[in-house]
Short mmCIF file of C-alpha atoms in Angstrom, two decimals:
data_model
loop_
_atom_site.label_atom_id
_atom_site.label_comp_id
_atom_site.label_asym_id
_atom_site.label_seq_id
_atom_site.Cartn_x
_atom_site.Cartn_y
_atom_site.Cartn_z
CA MET A 1 -19.07 -2.73 3.27
CA THR A 2 -18.61 0.49 5.21
CA THR A 3 -17.06 3.42 3.36
CA ARG A 4 -14.59 6.14 4.19
CA GLN A 5 -13.74 9.39 2.46
CA LEU A 6 -10.39 9.37 0.67
CA GLY A 7 -9.34 12.82 1.85
CA LYS A 8 -11.43 15.96 1.52
CA GLN A 9 -11.04 15.99 -2.26
CA GLY A 10 -11.19 12.27 -2.98
CA PRO A 11 -14.04 9.80 -3.47
CA ALA A 12 -15.89 7.70 -0.93
CA VAL A 13 -14.26 4.27 -0.96
CA SER A 14 -14.53 0.95 0.83
CA ALA A 15 -12.98 0.90 4.30
CA LEU A 16 -10.49 -1.72 3.07
CA GLY A 17 -8.61 -1.76 -0.23
CA LEU A 18 -6.92 -4.64 -2.00
CA GLY A 19 -3.21 -4.29 -2.71
CA CYS A 20 -2.44 -6.42 -5.77
CA MET A 21 1.37 -6.28 -5.89
CA GLY A 22 1.99 -9.76 -4.49
CA MET A 23 -0.09 -11.32 -7.26
CA SER A 24 2.67 -10.43 -9.72
CA ASP A 25 5.91 -9.63 -7.95
CA LEU A 26 8.15 -9.42 -4.91
CA TYR A 27 6.57 -12.14 -2.73
CA GLY A 28 7.48 -15.19 -4.76
CA PRO A 29 5.24 -17.22 -7.11
CA ALA A 30 1.49 -16.58 -7.13
CA ASP A 31 -1.31 -18.54 -8.76
CA ARG A 32 -2.90 -16.50 -11.57
CA GLY A 33 -6.32 -18.15 -11.31
CA GLU A 34 -6.44 -17.75 -7.54
CA SER A 35 -5.31 -14.13 -7.85
CA ILE A 36 -8.17 -13.31 -10.22
CA ALA A 37 -10.61 -15.21 -8.02
CA THR A 38 -9.38 -13.17 -5.05
CA ILE A 39 -9.98 -9.90 -6.91
CA HIS A 40 -13.50 -11.06 -7.78
CA ALA A 41 -14.15 -12.10 -4.17
CA ALA A 42 -12.95 -8.71 -2.95
CA LEU A 43 -15.29 -6.89 -5.32
CA ASP A 44 -18.17 -9.17 -4.34
CA ALA A 45 -17.50 -8.31 -0.68
CA GLY A 46 -17.74 -4.59 -1.43
CA ILE A 47 -14.05 -3.68 -1.71
CA ASP A 48 -13.80 -1.15 -4.53
CA VAL A 49 -10.15 -0.02 -4.30
CA LEU A 50 -7.58 -2.00 -6.28
CA ASP A 51 -4.02 -0.76 -5.82
CA THR A 52 -1.29 -1.52 -8.33
CA GLY A 53 1.89 -0.13 -9.89
CA ASP A 54 3.02 -0.17 -13.49
CA PHE A 55 6.32 -1.70 -12.31
CA TYR A 56 4.73 -4.65 -10.46
CA GLY A 57 5.92 -7.47 -12.64
CA MET A 58 6.78 -4.88 -15.32
CA GLY A 59 3.16 -4.45 -16.38
CA HIS A 60 2.00 -7.94 -15.41
CA ASN A 61 -0.12 -6.70 -12.52
CA GLU A 62 -2.01 -4.18 -14.63
CA LEU A 63 -2.72 -6.85 -17.26
CA LEU A 64 -3.91 -9.19 -14.51
CA ILE A 65 -6.31 -6.54 -13.22
CA GLN A 66 -7.58 -5.91 -16.75
CA GLU A 67 -8.31 -9.62 -17.10
CA ALA A 68 -10.12 -9.69 -13.76
CA LEU A 69 -12.25 -6.64 -14.60
CA GLN A 70 -12.98 -7.27 -18.27
CA SER A 71 -16.58 -8.39 -17.73
CA LEU A 72 -17.38 -5.91 -14.95
CA PRO A 73 -18.71 -2.34 -15.09
CA ARG A 74 -15.83 0.15 -14.84
CA GLU A 75 -17.66 2.17 -12.19
CA LYS A 76 -17.61 -0.83 -9.86
CA VAL A 77 -13.95 -0.25 -9.00
CA LYS A 78 -11.49 2.54 -8.28
CA ILE A 79 -8.02 1.81 -9.60
CA SER A 80 -5.00 3.34 -7.86
CA VAL A 81 -1.76 3.26 -9.86
CA LYS A 82 1.82 4.09 -8.90
CA PHE A 83 4.34 4.94 -11.60
CA GLY A 84 7.90 6.15 -12.03
CA ALA A 85 9.97 3.30 -10.58
CA LEU A 86 12.51 2.16 -13.17
CA ARG A 87 13.59 -1.47 -13.52
CA ASP A 88 15.91 -3.41 -15.80
CA PRO A 89 15.13 -6.74 -17.54
CA ALA A 90 16.46 -8.66 -14.54
CA GLY A 91 13.98 -6.88 -12.26
CA ASN A 92 16.57 -4.69 -10.54
CA TRP A 93 15.59 -1.21 -9.37
CA ILE A 94 17.49 1.44 -11.34
CA GLY A 95 15.98 4.77 -10.36
CA MET A 96 12.92 7.00 -10.36
CA ASP A 97 11.49 9.19 -13.10
CA GLY A 98 9.09 11.98 -12.18
CA ARG A 99 9.65 14.18 -15.24
CA PRO A 100 6.45 15.60 -16.78
CA ALA A 101 7.04 13.76 -20.06
CA ALA A 102 7.55 10.51 -18.13
CA VAL A 103 4.28 11.07 -16.26
CA LYS A 104 2.29 11.24 -19.49
CA ASN A 105 4.18 8.38 -21.13
CA ALA A 106 3.69 6.05 -18.17
CA LEU A 107 0.03 6.96 -17.96
CA ALA A 108 -0.53 6.11 -21.64
CA TYR A 109 0.89 2.62 -21.14
CA SER A 110 -1.07 2.03 -17.93
CA LEU A 111 -4.35 3.02 -19.57
CA LYS A 112 -3.67 0.54 -22.37
CA ARG A 113 -2.65 -2.33 -20.07
CA LEU A 114 -5.60 -1.76 -17.76
CA GLY A 115 -8.02 -1.45 -20.68
CA THR A 116 -9.58 1.71 -19.31
CA ASP A 117 -9.99 5.34 -20.32
CA HIS A 118 -9.13 6.74 -16.90
CA ILE A 119 -7.30 5.99 -13.65
CA ASP A 120 -8.98 6.96 -10.40
CA VAL A 121 -5.86 7.81 -8.37
CA TYR A 122 -2.46 8.31 -9.99
CA ARG A 123 0.72 8.77 -7.97
CA LEU A 124 4.51 8.80 -8.27
CA ALA A 125 5.87 5.76 -6.43
CA ARG A 126 8.69 7.73 -4.80
CA ILE A 127 9.64 11.40 -4.94
CA ASP A 128 12.19 11.92 -7.71
CA PRO A 129 15.00 14.01 -6.13
CA GLN A 130 16.02 15.28 -9.58
CA VAL A 131 12.61 16.76 -10.41
CA PRO A 132 10.73 19.41 -8.41
CA VAL A 133 7.61 17.81 -6.98
CA GLU A 134 5.63 20.75 -8.35
CA ASP A 135 6.57 19.72 -11.89
CA THR A 136 5.47 16.12 -11.38
CA ILE A 137 2.18 17.09 -9.75
CA GLY A 138 1.58 19.73 -12.41
CA ALA A 139 1.92 17.11 -15.13
CA ILE A 140 -0.59 14.81 -13.41
CA ALA A 141 -2.88 17.83 -13.00
CA ASP A 142 -2.75 18.28 -16.79
CA MET A 143 -3.97 14.70 -17.10
CA VAL A 144 -6.78 15.42 -14.63
CA LYS A 145 -7.90 18.32 -16.82
CA ALA A 146 -7.72 16.07 -19.88
CA GLY A 147 -9.93 13.46 -18.16
CA TYR A 148 -7.40 10.62 -17.99
CA VAL A 149 -6.95 10.86 -14.19
CA ARG A 150 -9.63 11.51 -11.58
CA HIS A 151 -7.54 12.23 -8.48
CA ILE A 152 -3.89 12.82 -7.60
CA GLY A 153 -2.24 10.85 -4.82
CA MET A 154 1.26 10.66 -3.40
CA SER A 155 3.40 7.84 -2.05
CA GLU A 156 5.98 7.84 0.76
CA ALA A 157 6.17 11.64 0.70
CA GLY A 158 7.39 13.69 3.64
CA ALA A 159 5.55 16.64 5.18
CA ALA A 160 7.39 19.32 3.20
CA SER A 161 6.73 17.58 -0.12
CA LEU A 162 3.07 17.17 0.79
CA ARG A 163 2.74 20.90 1.38
CA ARG A 164 4.46 21.73 -1.90
CA ALA A 165 2.32 19.28 -3.85
CA ALA A 166 -0.93 20.46 -2.28
CA ALA A 167 -0.10 24.03 -3.30
CA VAL A 168 -0.20 22.88 -6.95
CA HIS A 169 -3.27 20.65 -6.92
CA ALA A 170 -5.59 18.98 -4.42
CA ILE A 171 -4.10 15.69 -3.19
CA SER A 172 -6.58 12.94 -2.39
CA ASP A 173 -4.36 10.67 -0.34
CA LEU A 174 -0.90 9.65 0.71
CA GLN A 175 -0.04 5.99 0.30
CA ILE A 176 2.46 5.07 2.99
CA GLU A 177 3.41 2.16 5.21
CA TYR A 178 1.52 2.21 8.50
CA SER A 179 1.08 -0.61 10.97
CA LEU A 180 1.79 -1.57 14.56
CA PHE A 181 5.37 -2.14 13.40
CA SER A 182 5.67 1.06 11.30
CA ARG A 183 4.37 4.11 13.12
CA GLY A 184 6.73 6.78 11.85
CA ILE A 185 3.95 8.82 10.21
CA GLU A 186 2.38 9.64 13.57
CA ALA A 187 4.92 12.32 14.54
CA GLU A 188 4.62 14.74 11.61
CA ILE A 189 3.27 13.26 8.38
CA LEU A 190 -0.16 12.20 9.66
CA PRO A 191 -0.84 15.59 11.35
CA VAL A 192 0.12 17.42 8.14
CA CYS A 193 -2.14 15.16 6.08
CA ARG A 194 -5.02 15.93 8.42
CA GLU A 195 -4.28 19.64 8.28
CA LEU A 196 -4.32 19.55 4.47
CA GLY A 197 -7.30 17.20 4.16
CA ILE A 198 -5.24 14.36 2.66
CA GLY A 199 -6.36 10.81 3.36
CA ILE A 200 -4.10 7.85 4.09
CA THR A 201 -4.06 4.58 2.19
CA ALA A 202 -1.96 2.43 4.49
CA TYR A 203 0.07 -0.40 2.99
CA GLY A 204 2.09 -2.97 4.90
CA VAL A 205 -0.59 -3.18 7.59
CA LEU A 206 0.57 -6.75 8.28
CA SER A 207 4.24 -5.78 7.92
CA ARG A 208 4.86 -8.03 4.90
CA GLY A 209 3.29 -10.97 6.69
CA LEU A 210 5.09 -10.60 10.01
CA LEU A 211 1.90 -9.39 11.70
CA SER A 212 -0.30 -11.95 9.99
CA GLY A 213 0.17 -14.53 12.71
CA HIS A 214 1.12 -17.06 10.03
CA TRP A 215 4.88 -16.49 9.85
CA SER A 216 7.31 -18.70 11.80
CA PRO A 217 11.08 -18.82 12.31
CA GLU A 218 11.18 -21.99 10.18
CA ARG A 219 9.59 -20.30 7.18
CA HIS A 220 12.10 -18.96 4.67
CA ALA A 221 11.51 -16.42 1.93
CA GLY A 222 12.63 -17.38 -1.56
CA THR A 223 15.33 -15.58 -3.51
CA ARG A 224 12.75 -13.55 -5.50
CA ASP A 225 10.89 -12.62 -2.34
CA PHE A 226 11.38 -9.12 -0.94
CA ARG A 227 11.42 -10.55 2.56
CA SER A 228 14.68 -12.39 1.90
CA ILE A 229 16.48 -9.03 2.15
CA SER A 230 14.10 -7.23 4.50
CA PRO A 231 15.87 -6.33 7.77
CA ARG A 232 12.87 -7.31 9.87
CA PHE A 233 13.04 -10.89 8.61
CA GLN A 234 16.74 -11.41 9.25
CA ASP A 235 18.11 -13.67 12.00
CA GLY A 236 17.97 -11.97 15.36
CA ASN A 237 15.43 -9.38 14.26
CA LEU A 238 12.90 -12.00 13.16
CA GLU A 239 12.84 -13.76 16.52
CA ARG A 240 12.38 -10.47 18.41
CA ASN A 241 9.59 -9.39 16.09
CA LEU A 242 7.77 -12.69 16.29
CA ALA A 243 7.85 -12.39 20.09
CA LEU A 244 5.86 -9.17 19.69
CA VAL A 245 3.43 -11.01 17.43
CA GLU A 246 2.93 -13.63 20.11
CA ALA A 247 2.12 -10.89 22.62
CA LEU A 248 -0.47 -9.57 20.17
CA ARG A 249 -1.80 -13.09 19.68
CA GLY A 250 -2.66 -13.26 23.36
CA ILE A 251 -4.88 -10.18 23.03
CA ALA A 252 -6.40 -11.47 19.79
CA ASN A 253 -7.21 -14.83 21.38
CA SER A 254 -8.94 -13.12 24.27
CA LYS A 255 -11.25 -11.40 21.79
CA GLY A 256 -11.79 -14.49 19.65
CA ILE A 257 -10.11 -13.01 16.58
CA SER A 258 -6.95 -13.74 14.61
CA VAL A 259 -3.67 -11.86 14.89
CA ALA A 260 -4.14 -10.44 11.41
CA GLN A 261 -7.61 -9.20 12.27
CA ALA A 262 -6.28 -7.50 15.39
CA ALA A 263 -3.50 -5.80 13.42
CA ILE A 264 -5.84 -4.57 10.67
CA ALA A 265 -8.49 -3.47 13.17
CA TRP A 266 -5.84 -1.45 15.00
CA VAL A 267 -5.06 0.48 11.80
CA LEU A 268 -8.77 1.02 11.13
CA ALA A 269 -9.15 2.39 14.65
CA GLN A 270 -6.50 5.08 14.13
CA GLY A 271 -8.88 7.34 12.19
CA GLU A 272 -11.72 7.47 9.69
CA ASP A 273 -9.31 9.04 7.20
CA ILE A 274 -7.19 5.86 7.01
CA ILE A 275 -7.95 3.07 4.51
CA PRO A 276 -5.84 -0.07 5.04
CA LEU A 277 -4.70 -1.95 1.95
CA VAL A 278 -4.61 -5.70 2.48
CA GLY A 279 -2.27 -7.65 0.23
CA ALA A 280 -4.23 -10.90 0.11
CA ARG A 281 -3.31 -13.19 -2.79
CA ARG A 282 -5.73 -15.94 -1.79
CA ARG A 283 -9.40 -15.97 -0.96
CA ASP A 284 -8.90 -17.47 2.49
CA ARG A 285 -6.52 -14.67 3.48
CA LEU A 286 -8.98 -12.12 2.06
CA THR A 287 -11.81 -13.60 4.10
CA GLU A 288 -9.68 -13.35 7.23
CA ALA A 289 -8.84 -9.71 6.50
CA LEU A 290 -12.48 -8.81 5.88
CA GLY A 291 -13.27 -10.11 9.35
CA ALA A 292 -11.34 -7.15 10.78
CA LEU A 293 -14.23 -4.89 9.74
CA ASP A 294 -16.38 -6.55 12.40
CA VAL A 295 -13.82 -6.08 15.17
CA GLU A 296 -14.47 -3.30 17.66
CA LEU A 297 -11.47 -2.24 19.71
CA ASP A 298 -12.31 -0.16 22.77
CA ALA A 299 -9.92 2.07 24.68
CA ALA A 300 -8.82 -0.81 26.90
CA ASP A 301 -8.09 -2.99 23.88
CA LEU A 302 -6.04 -0.25 22.23
CA GLN A 303 -4.10 0.34 25.43
CA ALA A 304 -3.38 -3.39 25.77
CA ILE A 305 -2.20 -3.58 22.15
CA SER A 306 0.09 -0.58 22.62
CA ALA A 307 1.57 -2.23 25.71
CA ALA A 308 2.09 -5.52 23.86
CA VAL A 309 3.61 -3.84 20.79
CA PRO A 310 5.23 -0.55 21.89
CA THR A 311 5.79 2.10 19.23
CA ASP A 312 9.52 1.54 18.78
CA ALA A 313 9.76 -2.12 19.73
CA VAL A 314 10.16 -3.58 16.23
CA ALA A 315 13.66 -4.77 15.31
CA GLY A 316 15.03 -3.62 11.96
CA ASN A 317 14.07 -0.96 9.43
CA ARG A 318 11.19 -1.54 7.04
CA TYR A 319 13.56 -1.55 4.02
CA ASN A 320 17.28 -2.10 3.54
CA ASP A 321 19.59 0.92 3.70
CA HIS A 322 19.53 1.61 -0.04
CA ALA A 323 15.73 1.61 -0.24
CA MET A 324 15.40 3.65 2.97
CA ALA A 325 17.58 6.35 1.42
CA LEU A 326 15.01 6.74 -1.37
CA LEU A 327 12.11 7.44 0.99
CA ASP A 328 11.24 11.13 1.18
CA SER A 329 9.03 10.21 4.14
CA GLU A 330 12.09 9.15 6.14
CA HIS A 331 14.10 12.31 5.51
CA PRO A 332 12.30 15.39 6.83
#
């Protein structure tokens, strides 16, 4: 496994990370045994970043990770945790809490569920508009000093918030959606991250499965699946987006690789400071994603991919209107 530096202040990590959300929430039912086997397979392959959130399945995902790691040395893995998203018993989203007291409370519960004495990267899931970002980052910094957190990250933060946060404490990385279908960070956020020495952990590199090459117009997301309300999967938009996938498939076929491998390799090629998170829930999908590490895209390949999937060609926003309004990254 090749490694990359997670920002100037962060650790060296595997070039791919494993996003564990779908093992517990938002993409329909998942098989617990297969999920744990997938985590083990990822670690065996050299992946050492596991990304989770305390609100994924309301703690279920952290408990799943604890079960998967219970017989393994703690230093074998770096755990990245998002916190602050509030949910009700029905699973609805009811706000964000970035208050300093909430930071420390959420951290205490995550440490217990994960069965660990520290979290490697801790980050607020979304900027809380009611709390100055300096206060939230300052509270995490207190937990760094106390030894409970190793590094501070951010999630879906805009350029101004990144600058304000970095003035309080070194930020290891920004977790944000980045793929052939979601390139909004390229205009301002990515340059600011590079100026400040902040790495990128890119989620959604397969655009919730759209760029996997395995989605079809006949496939329908279930009622508990995020994609059932995602604009990019709605009638009209879905067909246009899958046409782009087919254009990418032609390039992938010419190189003897899968669509998913082409999409992940494209993200890897955008800079050594970018670590894609792959959301594999099964070992076969993980194996496919790992194959992207062996793909070399030259300038001609990258030009062909850009022509097949132009920057603004995707149909539909990456979230519905309500969720888009909560993204600091979308409101400079």
